[in-house]
Amino acid sequence: MEIAKAYEPKTAENHYERWEKNGYFAPEINQDPDAPKFSIVIPPPNVTGSLHMGHALQHTIMDVLTRWKRMQGYRTLWLPGTDHAGISVQRKVVEQLKKIEHKAPLDIGREEFVRRAWKWKEEYGSTITEQMRREGASVDWSRERFTMDPDLSTAVRNVFCTLYEEGWIYRGLRIVNWCPKDKTVLSDLEVKEETRKDGKLYYLRYPVRSSPPHEGRVDAASADGVVLVVATTRPETMLGDTAVAVNPKDARYKDLIGKNVALPLTGREIPIIADEYVDAEFGTGAVKITPAHDPNDYLVGERHNLPQLLVMNDDGTMNAAAGAEFEGLDRFDARKKVVERFEELGLLEKIDDYEVSLPICERCKTIVEPILSEQWFVKMDEMRDIALDLTRTEGVPHFSPQVPHEKVYTTWLENLKDWTISRQLWWGHQIPAWYDDEGNVYVARTEAEAKAKSGGQEIKQDQDVLDTWFSSGLWAFSTFGWTGEVSGQQSAVSSHDASSELLTAHRSPLTDLDTFLPTDVLVTGRDIIFLWVSRMIMLTKKFAGKKAFEDVVVTGTVLGKDGKPMSKSRNNGVDPLEMFDKFGVDATRIYLASIATGADIEWNDVGVETYRNFANKIWNATRFCLMNSDGATVIADPTAETPRRGEISLADKWILSRLNRTANDVNKALTKYEFHTAVSLLYHFFWDDFCDWYIELKKDEINAGDAAASSFILSILEQALRLLHPFMPYLTEELWQKLPGTGVELHNAAYRNPVAIAPGSDMGGATIMLADFPKGDVAMIDERAELEMGSVIDLIRRVRNIRTEMNIKPSDKVSVHVAANADMQSILTANEAQILKLARADKLVVSETLDVPKASAKAVITNAEIAVPLEGLIDFDKERERLSNQINKLDVELQRLNGQLSNADFVSKAPAEKVEALRSRKAEIEQQTGTLKTNLEALQR
RNA sequence: GCCGUCUUAGCUCAGUGGUAGAGCACUCGCUUCACACGCGAUAGGUCGGAAGUUCAAAUCUUCUAGACGGCACCA
């Protein structure tokens, strides 16, 4: 078979369509009724999103796991879907509306706005799912879900109502995080901190009234000259002050407690109160109290029954309560103006530079305003206990890597605060609560039910929607058909597009919820462990009565080339699609899988290039194996077949041993989610063992058209392709299809019925995707063969070293003389042809002792001495230097060994095997250096 | 302020008590009939610093420097 000289990834990246069309991604492909299941739900990407490197990393890991388990015969489901991403979509639609029609949402009304949001979703929401197809993600598209699908919305409504009925959801007036740009409340987790070095601390003078307050004397001018100085970073909030607080123990202010201050600019008088909250050491020791605009002040206000005066609108401008002078001003303009007015009045004490950290909106970076507002909350006490119980009693979820996530997660749970779940948006799940004219609330599953509860009054639904994370918190079970409907059966998966009738026939009578929950593992990033993972754990346990997942794999962050997280503002992003174009999907995938689990990494193209080269290596190795392969065929299980083939060469035993060891170790590594270990094992097995040594050793046989040798090497190759498939699906499928003898019979037993597998497609539906994943047979790990092969390799390396150091032209042949014991002699003799070829020698003389001319280059390996006669070619100075170098190297090691072995403590306390190993190594070194020294001395004369 | 992570060859990174590894870059040599996206041979590190535990420390403990992350506070 003729195949291209270099691998062109694009030529292989078209297999996806066939896989998808044939239904290979659906669990129904599995024909084994007793098959264990393996399930993963995808962290639903935002419909506004397009694929970034973080997705590519997580999807790669999920796909590796899914393909690996599928090949092992598990009933495998990786469920895809997208998240409605409340604020993000809302913002996109608002922008679009403004740009195209110059309209604001209120101009078109809620209903029309939501309609357009849906339209936007239909139009752009599939960007990311199409990109996932490019990635090769083996998700079951027939089960694709969207957080606002009807069933999922029903689930949301039922969960909300149940939590309300049980008292876990409440509505209340609290200080919340308000984003004036998005005009919605945010949960604590959606607010980030930003440190500003150019902040200011303003010292404001509040005139103190000497006499007790009474009506009509409220102007600053009428005060008696005593002032109380307060410090603030947000002067504009003074317009909402309703008290000044000092520490009760603070001697400076003792006499002022109970008096009033005339609050400048407002014409109001407010009391001076004493509260432990105040730190006498900070600022002036006197704190202005603004209960409606600061969480701590709110608490002080509660204790002292202070009025709560809201002075801002929802867009961050000042409202009427701030006074006519300030009404309508933006909060930062108001700040300037307040300071100016204080200065005019002689009430500005000073302004200090002060480093502040500001709360900012995670998405739009606007400074968040703490503001008093009535919102819906989830009480987290019982929720937290659900999660803590799971970790304490079952150790679930188990995080990989365990450090630091397990501790961070439990610490976070222990300090959990209530969750603000209402959002002032139109796009999302509208809160199922209705109000009558008097403001009484009726929470119900339907409007009719609410109306009934209200006694038939006119009612109006709450205008807010739920936090996006509320619906994604149900993702682990709502996606499997849980709706929370009590009467109806859990609706099984509706067949969106039944891939084929055959597949439907294999559908289990059990519901997906029965079959796939708990899921096996969740793969996600650090940033949403609290936002999403924790809530899914709690809500799944509460509502589905099961664990959401056993394990959580936390991926690291792919950083830009500057070592900072990729972001649009830094312009340091790397587009996965560009990498796919440049190096191929497979190279990008296996590079991402080669990153240590959970570790951050600075992106470098060179890493991907390494695996692009690896892909090409695999391509060309296959190309070689296919040359002269007439009459050869892949053996389904070379490991099992081999003993029947009788006499088997050292190289064959060795490669079988290496293959089985690698397969065994790869399975172990994947079980532990150590993807990078698996990649490294496969890379070195394929490149070093298979290409550099095995192919080279077998080259003559293959080139001579030895069909048995061809069949065998093709079979080893085929096993390697299977091992590589989860990482490099396209390349391995492309090559597998080209191998002689590959077909359905190589499938895992669960997929072997050819009738059920894509009848009529090429190769009768055979695919490496469904081939049996090699387990690795420990019985085939042959330590002796590996040791013997090691000797052959060492010998060849030493001769090559001599050739290079002595400047022997590659085309010149040499003679190789070896003195060794009988065992070694027979090993070397048996592999004479290979040694001659790889050492570029024309003669191999093996005997008890060396009989060579003085003009020979010498070297030692374990249990053997090597000589290469170089009549007329030898450079004695060079040879002396070469021998000295070898002696020196061994000497360094010998020194250390002597150091250890002369330490009585080591000899008595270290394990006996360890001591013995060192002793025998020492003996070997002494023997080898002895030989080398003798040779060196011989050259001195 | 509390909790935590990282610091290993020029670069990007593996390596959780027992002779320091990879890829790339570097040096030298190769039109060797699968592959120059290649082959062969070298060179390169007192594992951030200090102290300790141990027969033995890149690996465990403490301290310390630098980078970073989470949480809390921030008048």
PDB file of N, CA and C in Angstrom, chain A residues 41 471-482 513 516-519 522 532 536-537 540 544 547-549:
ATOM      1  N   VAL A  41     -20.809  13.893  32.688  1.00  0.00           N
ATOM      2  CA  VAL A  41     -21.537  15.008  32.092  1.00  0.00           C
ATOM      3  C   VAL A  41     -20.536  16.129  31.843  1.00  0.00           C
ATOM      4  N   SER A 471     -29.615  26.485  37.801  1.00  0.00           N
ATOM      5  CA  SER A 471     -29.993  25.400  36.882  1.00  0.00           C
ATOM      6  C   SER A 471     -28.801  24.497  36.573  1.00  0.00           C
ATOM      7  N   SER A 472     -27.603  25.069  36.502  1.00  0.00           N
ATOM      8  CA  SER A 472     -26.472  24.167  36.243  1.00  0.00           C
ATOM      9  C   SER A 472     -26.179  23.301  37.464  1.00  0.00           C
ATOM     10  N   GLY A 473     -26.642  23.739  38.624  1.00  0.00           N
ATOM     11  CA  GLY A 473     -26.487  22.913  39.816  1.00  0.00           C
ATOM     12  C   GLY A 473     -27.286  21.618  39.744  1.00  0.00           C
ATOM     13  N   LEU A 474     -28.264  21.588  38.839  1.00  0.00           N
ATOM     14  CA  LEU A 474     -29.086  20.383  38.673  1.00  0.00           C
ATOM     15  C   LEU A 474     -28.579  19.500  37.535  1.00  0.00           C
ATOM     16  N   TRP A 475     -27.542  19.993  36.848  1.00  0.00           N
ATOM     17  CA  TRP A 475     -27.076  19.397  35.584  1.00  0.00           C
ATOM     18  C   TRP A 475     -26.816  17.896  35.677  1.00  0.00           C
ATOM     19  N   ALA A 476     -26.276  17.436  36.809  1.00  0.00           N
ATOM     20  CA  ALA A 476     -25.884  16.019  36.921  1.00  0.00           C
ATOM     21  C   ALA A 476     -27.091  15.087  36.879  1.00  0.00           C
ATOM     22  N   PHE A 477     -28.268  15.597  37.212  1.00  0.00           N
ATOM     23  CA  PHE A 477     -29.420  14.687  37.175  1.00  0.00           C
ATOM     24  C   PHE A 477     -30.555  15.171  36.272  1.00  0.00           C
ATOM     25  N   SER A 478     -30.677  16.494  36.102  1.00  0.00           N
ATOM     26  CA  SER A 478     -31.739  16.977  35.212  1.00  0.00           C
ATOM     27  C   SER A 478     -31.457  16.541  33.776  1.00  0.00           C
ATOM     28  N   THR A 479     -30.179  16.398  33.437  1.00  0.00           N
ATOM     29  CA  THR A 479     -29.841  15.994  32.073  1.00  0.00           C
ATOM     30  C   THR A 479     -30.196  14.531  31.803  1.00  0.00           C
ATOM     31  N   PHE A 480     -30.381  13.761  32.871  1.00  0.00           N
ATOM     32  CA  PHE A 480     -30.737  12.350  32.690  1.00  0.00           C
ATOM     33  C   PHE A 480     -32.241  12.141  32.757  1.00  0.00           C
ATOM     34  N   GLY A 481     -32.994  13.236  32.708  1.00  0.00           N
ATOM     35  CA  GLY A 481     -34.438  13.091  32.626  1.00  0.00           C
ATOM     36  C   GLY A 481     -35.174  13.370  33.922  1.00  0.00           C
ATOM     37  N   TRP A 482     -34.486  13.719  34.991  1.00  0.00           N
ATOM     38  CA  TRP A 482     -35.175  14.044  36.247  1.00  0.00           C
ATOM     39  C   TRP A 482     -35.867  15.387  36.079  1.00  0.00           C
ATOM     40  N   LEU A 513     -31.498   7.925  34.239  1.00  0.00           N
ATOM     41  CA  LEU A 513     -31.234   8.302  35.620  1.00  0.00           C
ATOM     42  C   LEU A 513     -30.803   7.085  36.437  1.00  0.00           C
ATOM     43  N   PHE A 516     -27.142   5.938  34.662  1.00  0.00           N
ATOM     44  CA  PHE A 516     -25.906   6.728  34.582  1.00  0.00           C
ATOM     45  C   PHE A 516     -25.584   7.591  35.802  1.00  0.00           C
ATOM     46  N   LEU A 517     -26.527   7.705  36.725  1.00  0.00           N
ATOM     47  CA  LEU A 517     -26.234   8.458  37.933  1.00  0.00           C
ATOM     48  C   LEU A 517     -25.970   7.471  39.059  1.00  0.00           C
ATOM     49  N   PRO A 518     -24.960   7.656  39.909  1.00  0.00           N
ATOM     50  CA  PRO A 518     -23.971   8.730  39.890  1.00  0.00           C
ATOM     51  C   PRO A 518     -23.077   8.646  38.661  1.00  0.00           C
ATOM     52  N   THR A 519     -22.617   9.803  38.221  1.00  0.00           N
ATOM     53  CA  THR A 519     -21.629   9.778  37.158  1.00  0.00           C
ATOM     54  C   THR A 519     -20.293   9.390  37.781  1.00  0.00           C
ATOM     55  N   LEU A 522     -16.096  14.009  37.304  1.00  0.00           N
ATOM     56  CA  LEU A 522     -16.366  15.330  36.778  1.00  0.00           C
ATOM     57  C   LEU A 522     -15.021  15.979  36.477  1.00  0.00           C
ATOM     58  N   TRP A 532     -20.106  25.806  40.999  1.00  0.00           N
ATOM     59  CA  TRP A 532     -20.851  24.752  40.306  1.00  0.00           C
ATOM     60  C   TRP A 532     -20.739  23.386  40.982  1.00  0.00           C
ATOM     61  N   MET A 536     -23.741  21.244  42.755  1.00  0.00           N
ATOM     62  CA  MET A 536     -24.234  20.041  42.106  1.00  0.00           C
ATOM     63  C   MET A 536     -24.206  18.867  43.089  1.00  0.00           C
ATOM     64  N   ILE A 537     -23.155  18.825  43.896  1.00  0.00           N
ATOM     65  CA  ILE A 537     -23.056  17.764  44.899  1.00  0.00           C
ATOM     66  C   ILE A 537     -24.248  17.819  45.852  1.00  0.00           C
ATOM     67  N   THR A 540     -27.831  17.359  43.880  1.00  0.00           N
ATOM     68  CA  THR A 540     -28.037  16.010  43.354  1.00  0.00           C
ATOM     69  C   THR A 540     -28.381  15.056  44.477  1.00  0.00           C
ATOM     70  N   ALA A 544     -31.985  13.887  43.779  1.00  0.00           N
ATOM     71  CA  ALA A 544     -31.959  12.593  43.099  1.00  0.00           C
ATOM     72  C   ALA A 544     -31.610  11.491  44.092  1.00  0.00           C
ATOM     73  N   LYS A 547     -25.245  10.332  44.788  1.00  0.00           N
ATOM     74  CA  LYS A 547     -24.067  11.173  44.594  1.00  0.00           C
ATOM     75  C   LYS A 547     -24.048  11.670  43.146  1.00  0.00           C
ATOM     76  N   ALA A 548     -23.559  12.873  42.955  1.00  0.00           N
ATOM     77  CA  ALA A 548     -23.467  13.389  41.594  1.00  0.00           C
ATOM     78  C   ALA A 548     -22.327  12.700  40.857  1.00  0.00           C
ATOM     79  N   PHE A 549     -21.222  12.500  41.566  1.00  0.00           N
ATOM     80  CA  PHE A 549     -20.044  11.860  40.952  1.00  0.00           C
ATOM     81  C   PHE A 549     -19.116  11.414  42.062  1.00  0.00           C
TER      82      PHE A 549
END
